[in-house]
XYZ file of C-alpha atoms in Angstrom:
184
model
C -49.779 126.446 307.396
C -47.878 128.910 305.248
C -50.026 130.120 302.364
C -48.327 133.379 301.609
C -46.237 134.969 298.964
C -44.231 131.845 298.077
C -47.364 129.895 297.196
C -48.737 132.716 295.088
C -45.454 133.241 293.270
C -45.256 129.533 292.496
C -48.819 129.618 291.193
C -47.976 132.534 288.903
C -44.793 130.846 287.668
C -46.542 127.622 286.706
C -49.671 129.256 285.365
C -47.907 131.573 282.908
C -46.995 128.790 280.429
C -50.458 127.234 280.637
C -51.561 127.865 277.114
C -53.707 124.764 277.178
C -54.688 122.428 279.956
C -55.571 118.769 279.828
C -57.823 119.125 282.835
C -59.921 121.575 284.800
C -58.280 124.830 285.847
C -59.530 124.432 289.441
C -57.616 121.156 289.865
C -54.452 122.678 288.397
C -54.858 125.707 290.655
C -55.203 123.530 293.776
C -52.163 121.474 292.749
C -50.078 124.591 292.088
C -51.074 126.024 295.449
C -50.160 122.717 297.155
C -46.771 122.652 295.415
C -46.031 126.279 296.286
C -46.968 125.653 299.909
C -44.915 122.431 300.032
C -41.871 124.206 298.575
C -42.277 127.110 300.989
C -42.660 124.771 303.987
C -39.596 122.794 302.852
C -37.539 125.992 302.680
C -38.738 127.019 306.139
C -37.835 123.617 307.610
C -34.427 123.570 305.938
C -33.559 127.083 307.147
C -34.717 127.001 310.802
C -31.217 127.324 312.276
C -30.048 129.903 309.749
C -33.190 132.015 310.222
C -32.736 131.963 313.996
C -29.025 132.721 313.898
C -28.838 135.355 311.166
C -32.303 136.920 311.229
C -33.552 136.125 314.744
C -36.748 134.896 313.052
C -38.966 131.869 313.555
C -41.050 130.902 310.533
C -42.273 127.491 311.673
C -45.891 127.596 312.907
C -45.864 128.559 316.607
C -49.117 126.709 317.282
C -47.510 123.521 315.958
C -44.445 124.078 318.144
C -46.749 124.413 321.158
C -48.425 121.100 320.313
C -45.026 119.441 320.691
C -44.186 121.283 323.902
C -41.631 123.553 322.235
C -41.421 127.234 323.116
C -39.746 130.081 321.270
C -37.169 130.104 324.067
C -36.471 126.397 323.466
C -35.684 127.221 319.853
C -33.452 130.172 320.645
C -31.526 128.346 323.369
C -31.213 125.275 321.196
C -32.884 121.979 320.436
C -29.462 120.464 319.769
C -27.324 119.235 322.643
C -23.643 119.860 322.071
C -22.920 117.618 325.060
C -24.333 114.469 323.492
C -24.659 115.563 319.853
C -28.381 114.771 319.782
C -31.499 116.591 318.716
C -34.240 116.966 321.316
C -36.907 114.278 320.849
C -39.657 116.923 320.837
C -37.957 118.606 317.873
C -37.555 115.299 316.093
C -41.292 114.557 316.470
C -42.174 118.100 315.387
C -40.002 117.789 312.292
C -41.421 114.361 311.451
C -44.919 115.894 311.567
C -43.905 118.874 309.398
C -42.107 116.677 306.865
C -45.160 114.406 306.642
C -47.268 117.540 306.055
C -44.934 118.696 303.281
C -44.908 115.229 301.680
C -48.734 115.202 301.668
C -48.738 118.597 299.978
C -46.310 117.269 297.364
C -48.625 114.277 296.816
C -51.578 116.664 296.449
C -49.556 118.647 293.915
C -48.848 115.567 291.828
C -52.556 115.307 291.054
C -52.348 118.413 288.881
C -48.903 118.273 287.309
C -49.964 115.955 284.515
C -52.886 118.251 283.700
C -50.467 121.010 282.715
C -49.471 121.793 279.181
C -46.630 119.519 278.059
C -44.138 122.424 278.075
C -44.884 123.207 281.717
C -44.691 119.681 283.149
C -40.913 119.075 283.153
C -39.913 122.115 285.268
C -42.770 121.444 287.684
C -41.877 117.747 288.057
C -38.227 118.792 288.513
C -39.086 121.175 291.342
C -41.355 118.625 292.984
C -38.688 115.911 292.938
C -35.814 118.192 293.975
C -37.681 119.736 296.894
C -38.680 116.300 298.171
C -34.980 115.478 298.229
C -34.397 118.395 300.614
C -36.814 116.699 303.015
C -34.819 113.482 302.622
C -31.648 115.421 303.472
C -33.239 116.850 306.639
C -34.116 113.313 307.716
C -30.625 112.099 306.847
C -29.258 114.847 309.135
C -31.414 113.396 311.950
C -33.596 116.544 311.845
C -30.655 118.721 312.880
C -31.366 121.891 310.961
C -29.621 123.959 313.627
C -26.005 122.911 313.025
C -26.323 121.184 309.639
C -27.640 122.478 306.336
C -29.791 120.037 304.417
C -28.752 120.112 300.801
C -28.976 117.941 297.738
C -25.641 117.314 296.019
C -25.409 118.590 292.459
C -24.888 115.049 291.138
C -28.167 113.909 292.717
C -29.971 116.956 291.329
C -28.659 116.235 287.855
C -29.571 112.558 288.147
C -33.146 113.579 289.034
C -33.706 115.612 285.895
C -34.151 112.625 283.546
C -36.660 111.134 285.997
C -38.609 114.398 285.969
C -38.416 114.526 282.172
C -39.742 110.969 281.855
C -42.620 111.741 284.224
C -43.392 114.870 282.205
C -43.336 113.141 278.835
C -45.226 109.981 279.877
C -47.914 111.232 282.276
C -50.083 108.190 281.670
C -47.481 106.115 283.538
C -47.643 108.264 286.683
C -49.722 106.715 289.487
C -52.046 109.680 289.944
C -52.706 110.300 286.269
C -55.475 107.747 285.702
C -57.238 108.851 288.886
C -57.000 112.514 287.911
C -58.316 111.843 284.419
C -61.183 109.678 285.730
C -62.447 112.403 288.050
C -62.576 115.191 285.451
């Protein structure tokens, strides 16, 4: 699981405006780390084809690839069949696992967003919602991140901002809020 620079940078970016918390710092820290890791994993999943083609790099966890019977050579020679226009079923299962992992990390992150200072919640909710939409786009592309780029149209991004703002301004209405407050 990636827990590198991206996670730490995200933690720094969300912790800088934390002038006051509504909950324990440890819970906010864990949530920020989960969100940074989820965002980093989402970027890695979105960019598999581009990273292979332009950088000759593989950032997805090799041990996870092995669990699905995928080798580095399989990735470099292609998991997409031009003959039938289909993604290899092993890749599809691998991506389903990784997307489920990222979604769980996003869910873990939600537990701490509402504990942030009011000024910090909207940008964090925005990032959480927008990055989840990248995962949706990967699924919509039938897990083909070799020949298709998963992206979220600008109109959908803009439409998500009021949702993020509402979640930020009314944390008591978010499903995880009561649970988070009860376990302080």
